[in-house]
C-alpha positions as a Markdown table, in Angstrom:
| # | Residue | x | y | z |
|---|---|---|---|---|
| 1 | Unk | 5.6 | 7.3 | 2.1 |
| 2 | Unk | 6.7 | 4.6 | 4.9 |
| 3 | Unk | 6.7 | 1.2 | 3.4 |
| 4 | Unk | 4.0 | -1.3 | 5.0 |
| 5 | Unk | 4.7 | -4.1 | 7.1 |
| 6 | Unk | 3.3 | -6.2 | 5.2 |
| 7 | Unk | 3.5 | -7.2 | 1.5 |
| 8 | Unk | 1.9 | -7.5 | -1.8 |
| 9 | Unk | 3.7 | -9.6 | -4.3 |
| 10 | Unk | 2.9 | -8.0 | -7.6 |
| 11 | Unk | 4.6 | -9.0 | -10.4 |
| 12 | Unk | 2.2 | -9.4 | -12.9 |
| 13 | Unk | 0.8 | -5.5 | -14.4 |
| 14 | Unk | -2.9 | -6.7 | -13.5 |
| 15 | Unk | -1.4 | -6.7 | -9.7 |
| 16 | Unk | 0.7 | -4.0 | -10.3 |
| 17 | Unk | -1.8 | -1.8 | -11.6 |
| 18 | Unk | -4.1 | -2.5 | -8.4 |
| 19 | Unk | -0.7 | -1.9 | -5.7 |
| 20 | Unk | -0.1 | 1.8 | -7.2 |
| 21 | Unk | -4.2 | 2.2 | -7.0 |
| 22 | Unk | -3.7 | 1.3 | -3.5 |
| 23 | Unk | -0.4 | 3.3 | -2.9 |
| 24 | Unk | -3.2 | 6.5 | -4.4 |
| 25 | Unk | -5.8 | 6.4 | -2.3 |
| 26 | Unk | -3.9 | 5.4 | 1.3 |
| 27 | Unk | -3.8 | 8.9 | 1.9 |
| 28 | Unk | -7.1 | 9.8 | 1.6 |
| 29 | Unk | -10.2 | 9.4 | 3.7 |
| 30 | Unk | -12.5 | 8.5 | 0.9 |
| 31 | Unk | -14.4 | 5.6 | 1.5 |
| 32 | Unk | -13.4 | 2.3 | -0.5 |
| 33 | Unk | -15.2 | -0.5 | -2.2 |
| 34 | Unk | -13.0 | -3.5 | -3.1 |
| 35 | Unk | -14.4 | -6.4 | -5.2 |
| 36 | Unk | -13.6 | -9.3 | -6.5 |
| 37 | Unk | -14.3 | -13.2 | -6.0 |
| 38 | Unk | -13.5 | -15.0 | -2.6 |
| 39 | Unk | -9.3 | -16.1 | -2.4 |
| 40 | Unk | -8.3 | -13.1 | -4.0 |
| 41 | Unk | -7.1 | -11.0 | -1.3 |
| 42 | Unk | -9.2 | -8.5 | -0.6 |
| 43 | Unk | -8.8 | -8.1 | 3.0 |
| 44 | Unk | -5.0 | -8.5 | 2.3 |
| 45 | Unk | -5.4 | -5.8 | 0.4 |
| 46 | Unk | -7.5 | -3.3 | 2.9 |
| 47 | Unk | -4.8 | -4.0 | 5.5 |
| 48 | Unk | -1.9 | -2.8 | 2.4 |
| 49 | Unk | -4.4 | 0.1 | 2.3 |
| 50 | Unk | -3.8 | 0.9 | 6.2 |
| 51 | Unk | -0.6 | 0.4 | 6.2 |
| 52 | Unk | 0.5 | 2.3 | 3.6 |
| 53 | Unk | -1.9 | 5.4 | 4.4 |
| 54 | Unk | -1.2 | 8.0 | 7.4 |
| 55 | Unk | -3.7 | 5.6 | 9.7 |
| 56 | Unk | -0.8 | 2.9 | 9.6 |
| 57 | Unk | -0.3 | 3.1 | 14.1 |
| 58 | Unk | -4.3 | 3.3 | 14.6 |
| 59 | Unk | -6.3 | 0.2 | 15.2 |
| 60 | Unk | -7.4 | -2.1 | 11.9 |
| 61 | Unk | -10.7 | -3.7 | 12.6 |
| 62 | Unk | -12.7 | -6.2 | 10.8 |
| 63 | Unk | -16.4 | -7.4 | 10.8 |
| 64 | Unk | -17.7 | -10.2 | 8.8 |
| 65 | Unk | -21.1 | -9.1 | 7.8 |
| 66 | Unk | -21.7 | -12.7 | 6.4 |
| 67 | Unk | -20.9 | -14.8 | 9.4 |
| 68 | Unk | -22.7 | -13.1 | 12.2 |
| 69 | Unk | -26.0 | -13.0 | 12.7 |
| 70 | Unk | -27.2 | -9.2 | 11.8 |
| 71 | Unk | -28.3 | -8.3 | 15.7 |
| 72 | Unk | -24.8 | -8.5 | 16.5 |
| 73 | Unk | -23.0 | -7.3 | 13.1 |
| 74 | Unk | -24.9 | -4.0 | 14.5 |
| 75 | Unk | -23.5 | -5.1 | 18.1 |
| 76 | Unk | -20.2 | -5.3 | 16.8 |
| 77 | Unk | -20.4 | -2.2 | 14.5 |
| 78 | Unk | -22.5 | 0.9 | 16.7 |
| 79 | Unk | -21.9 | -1.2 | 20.5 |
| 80 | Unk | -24.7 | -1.1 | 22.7 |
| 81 | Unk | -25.7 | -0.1 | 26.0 |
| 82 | Unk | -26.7 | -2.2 | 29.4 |
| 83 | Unk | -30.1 | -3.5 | 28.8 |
| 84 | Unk | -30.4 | -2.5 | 25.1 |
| 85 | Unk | -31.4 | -6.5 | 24.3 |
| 86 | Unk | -31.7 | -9.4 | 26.1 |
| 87 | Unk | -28.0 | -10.6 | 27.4 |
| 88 | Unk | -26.3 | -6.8 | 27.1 |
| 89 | Unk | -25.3 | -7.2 | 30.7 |
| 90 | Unk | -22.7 | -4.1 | 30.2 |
| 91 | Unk | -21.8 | -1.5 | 27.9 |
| 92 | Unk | -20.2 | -2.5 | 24.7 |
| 93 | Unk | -18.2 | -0.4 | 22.4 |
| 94 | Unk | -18.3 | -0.6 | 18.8 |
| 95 | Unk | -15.9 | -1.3 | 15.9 |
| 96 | Unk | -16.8 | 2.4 | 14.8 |
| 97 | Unk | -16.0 | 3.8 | 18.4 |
| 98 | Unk | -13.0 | 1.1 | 19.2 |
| 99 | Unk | -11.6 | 2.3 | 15.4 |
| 100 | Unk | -10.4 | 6.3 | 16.9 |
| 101 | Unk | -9.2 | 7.3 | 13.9 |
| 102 | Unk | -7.8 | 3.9 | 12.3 |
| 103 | Unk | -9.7 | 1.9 | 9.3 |
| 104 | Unk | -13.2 | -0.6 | 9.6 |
| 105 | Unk | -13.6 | -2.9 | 7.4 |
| 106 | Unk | -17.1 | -4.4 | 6.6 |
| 107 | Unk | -16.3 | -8.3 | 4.5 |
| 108 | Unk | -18.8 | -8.7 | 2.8 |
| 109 | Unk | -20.7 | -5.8 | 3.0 |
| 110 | Unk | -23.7 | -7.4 | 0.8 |
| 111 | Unk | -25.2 | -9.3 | 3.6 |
| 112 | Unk | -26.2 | -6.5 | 5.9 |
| 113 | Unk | -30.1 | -6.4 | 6.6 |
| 114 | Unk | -31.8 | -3.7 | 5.1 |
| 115 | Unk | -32.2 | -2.0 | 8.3 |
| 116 | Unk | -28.2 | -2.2 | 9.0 |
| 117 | Unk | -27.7 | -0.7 | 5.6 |
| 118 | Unk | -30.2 | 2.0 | 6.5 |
| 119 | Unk | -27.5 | 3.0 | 9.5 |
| 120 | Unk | -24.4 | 2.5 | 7.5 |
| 121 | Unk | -25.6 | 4.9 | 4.7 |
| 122 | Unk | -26.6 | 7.4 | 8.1 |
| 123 | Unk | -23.0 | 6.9 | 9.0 |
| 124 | Unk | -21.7 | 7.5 | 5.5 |
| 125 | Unk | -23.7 | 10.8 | 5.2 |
| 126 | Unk | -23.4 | 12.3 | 8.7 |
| 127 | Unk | -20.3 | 10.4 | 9.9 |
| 128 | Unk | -22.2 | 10.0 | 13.3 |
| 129 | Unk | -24.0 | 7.0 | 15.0 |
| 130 | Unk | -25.5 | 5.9 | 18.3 |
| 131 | Unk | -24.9 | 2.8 | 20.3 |
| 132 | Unk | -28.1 | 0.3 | 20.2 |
| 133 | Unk | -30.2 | 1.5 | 23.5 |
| 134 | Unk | -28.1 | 5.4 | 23.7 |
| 135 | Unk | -29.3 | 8.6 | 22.5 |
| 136 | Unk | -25.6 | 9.5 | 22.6 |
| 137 | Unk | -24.5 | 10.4 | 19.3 |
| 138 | Unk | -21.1 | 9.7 | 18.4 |
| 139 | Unk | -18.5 | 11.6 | 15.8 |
| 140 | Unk | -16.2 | 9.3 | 13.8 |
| 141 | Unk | -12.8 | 9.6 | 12.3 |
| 142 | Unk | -12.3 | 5.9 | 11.4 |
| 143 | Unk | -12.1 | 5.5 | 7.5 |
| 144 | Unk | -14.4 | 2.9 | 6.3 |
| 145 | Unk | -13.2 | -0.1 | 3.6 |
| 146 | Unk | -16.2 | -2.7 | 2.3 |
| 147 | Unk | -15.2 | -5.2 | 0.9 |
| 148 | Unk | -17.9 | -7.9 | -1.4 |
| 149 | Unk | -17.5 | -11.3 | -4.0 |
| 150 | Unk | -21.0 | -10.1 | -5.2 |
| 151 | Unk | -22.4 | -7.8 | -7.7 |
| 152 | Unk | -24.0 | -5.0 | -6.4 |
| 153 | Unk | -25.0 | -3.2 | -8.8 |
| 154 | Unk | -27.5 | -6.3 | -9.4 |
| 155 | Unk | -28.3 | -6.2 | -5.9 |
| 156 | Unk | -29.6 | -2.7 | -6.4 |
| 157 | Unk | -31.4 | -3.6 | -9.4 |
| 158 | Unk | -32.9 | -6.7 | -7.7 |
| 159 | Unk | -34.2 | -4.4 | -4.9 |
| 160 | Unk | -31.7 | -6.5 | -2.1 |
| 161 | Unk | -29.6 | -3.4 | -1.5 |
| 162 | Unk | -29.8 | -0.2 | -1.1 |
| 163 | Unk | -28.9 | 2.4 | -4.2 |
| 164 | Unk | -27.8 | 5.4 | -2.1 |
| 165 | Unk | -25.5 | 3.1 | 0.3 |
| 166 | Unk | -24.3 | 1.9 | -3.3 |
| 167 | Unk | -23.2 | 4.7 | -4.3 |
| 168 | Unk | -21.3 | 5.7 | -1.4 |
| 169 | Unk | -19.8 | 2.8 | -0.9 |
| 170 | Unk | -18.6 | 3.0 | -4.7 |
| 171 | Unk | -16.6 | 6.4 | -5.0 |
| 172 | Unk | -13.8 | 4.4 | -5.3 |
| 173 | Unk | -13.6 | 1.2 | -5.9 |
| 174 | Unk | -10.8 | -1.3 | -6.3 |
| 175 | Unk | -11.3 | -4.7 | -8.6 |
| 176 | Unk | -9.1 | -6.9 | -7.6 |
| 177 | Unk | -8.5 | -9.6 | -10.3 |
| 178 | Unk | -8.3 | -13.2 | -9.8 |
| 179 | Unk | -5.3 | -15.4 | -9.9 |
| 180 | Unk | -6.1 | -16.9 | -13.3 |
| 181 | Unk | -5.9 | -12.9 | -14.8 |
| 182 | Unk | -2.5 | -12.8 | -13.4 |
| 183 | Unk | -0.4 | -15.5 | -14.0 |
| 184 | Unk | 3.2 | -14.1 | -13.8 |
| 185 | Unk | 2.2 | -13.7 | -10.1 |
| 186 | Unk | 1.8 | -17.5 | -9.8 |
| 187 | Unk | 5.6 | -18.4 | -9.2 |
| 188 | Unk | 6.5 | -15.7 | -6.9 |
| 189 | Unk | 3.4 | -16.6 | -4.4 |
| 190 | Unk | 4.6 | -20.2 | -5.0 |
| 191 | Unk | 7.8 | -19.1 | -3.4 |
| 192 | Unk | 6.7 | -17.2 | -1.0 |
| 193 | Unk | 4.3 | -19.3 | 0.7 |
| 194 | Unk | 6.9 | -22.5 | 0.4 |
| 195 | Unk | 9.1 | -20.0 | 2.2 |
| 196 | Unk | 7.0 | -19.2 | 5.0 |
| 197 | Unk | 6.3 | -23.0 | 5.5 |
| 198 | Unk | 10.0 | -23.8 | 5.6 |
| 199 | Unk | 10.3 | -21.1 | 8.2 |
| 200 | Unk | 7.5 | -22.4 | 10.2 |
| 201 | Unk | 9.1 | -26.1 | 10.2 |
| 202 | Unk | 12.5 | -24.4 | 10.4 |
| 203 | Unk | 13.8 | -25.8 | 7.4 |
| 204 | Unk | 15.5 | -24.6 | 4.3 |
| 205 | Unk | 13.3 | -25.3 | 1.4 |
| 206 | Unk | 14.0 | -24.8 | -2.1 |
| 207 | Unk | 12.0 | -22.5 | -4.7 |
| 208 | Unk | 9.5 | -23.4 | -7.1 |
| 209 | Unk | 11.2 | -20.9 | -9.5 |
| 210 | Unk | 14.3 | -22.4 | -9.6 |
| 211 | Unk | 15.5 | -24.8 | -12.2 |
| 212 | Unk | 15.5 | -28.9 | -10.9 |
């Protein structure tokens, strides 16, 4: 397997554990579900996923489900055609079309309206879609990562999201534990981000792991 482009520092076993997880499933298609709270890398760790996996030359594309307002998290996800709402002056593509055969990633995936979820879970099932406004359908190959700081199986049980998009989100899914539950990590993210400073400023900085 080609080595990513990119980097996980991992020296703790908590992070260790969750890179040869990753290293597992980047070959597959499965669909993922990676949790865990906000600042611990999750999307850092999708994009490891993508790299690492057979996808690694196709696009990587990324909605945030929580930012945008749902009308266009399903603009951004299925496109639309001319006229399909007020001010779709042209044809749009999707993330699901744009993807080809590369990796979508839905941040957190807990915010989706119940009807969006209704058309992921069709997505999921049939791996098919149309664009808002088409009768089209459309056959994809892009694999799809969610990512969520929340706890959906309570969202299920609270009746906010759906149990059968749940459980296909969840055939495997990565936990990806916080700082404080890996603390031999600590130092060597210490380094490496006073590094990448020092580069930016072009300077030579010392290390935090060095001895005064």
């Amino acid at each position: 397997m080609s080595e990513p482009r990119m980097a996980w520092i991992a020296e703790d076993p908590a992070s260790k554990a969750v890179v040869e997880l990753a290293r597992k499933v980047a070959d597959t298609s499965t669909t993922l579900l990676i949790t865990g709270e906000s600042g611990t890398g999750k999307d850092h760790l999708a994009r490891l996923i993508h790299e690492l996996g057979p996808r690694r030359d196709a696009p990587f594309l990324k909605i945030d489900c929580a930012s945008l307002p749902q009308e266009l998290v399903e603009s951004e996800l299925f496109g639309h055609e001319r006229g399909a709402f007020t001010g779709a002056v042209e044809r749009k593509l999707g993330r699901l079309e744009m993807a080809g055969a590369g990796t979508i990633v839905l941040d957190e995936v807990a915010a989706l309206s119940p009807a969006t979820q209704s058309k992921l879970l069709r997505v999921l099932e049939e791996r098919q879609f149309e664009r808002l406004g088409s009768t089209e359908t459309i056959t994809i190959e892009a694999r799809l990562i969610a990512l969520t700081n929340s706890d959906l199986a309570r969202l299920v049980s609270e009746g906010q999201f759906r149990e059968d998009l749940f459980f296909r989100l969840s055939v495997l899914t990565i936990p990806v534990p916080a700082l404080r539950e890996r603390p031999a990590d600590i130092l060597p993210l210490a380094d490496a981000l006073l590094e990448r400073a020092a580069r930016v400023h072009g300077r030579v900085g010392a290390v935090f792991s060095e001895p005064m």
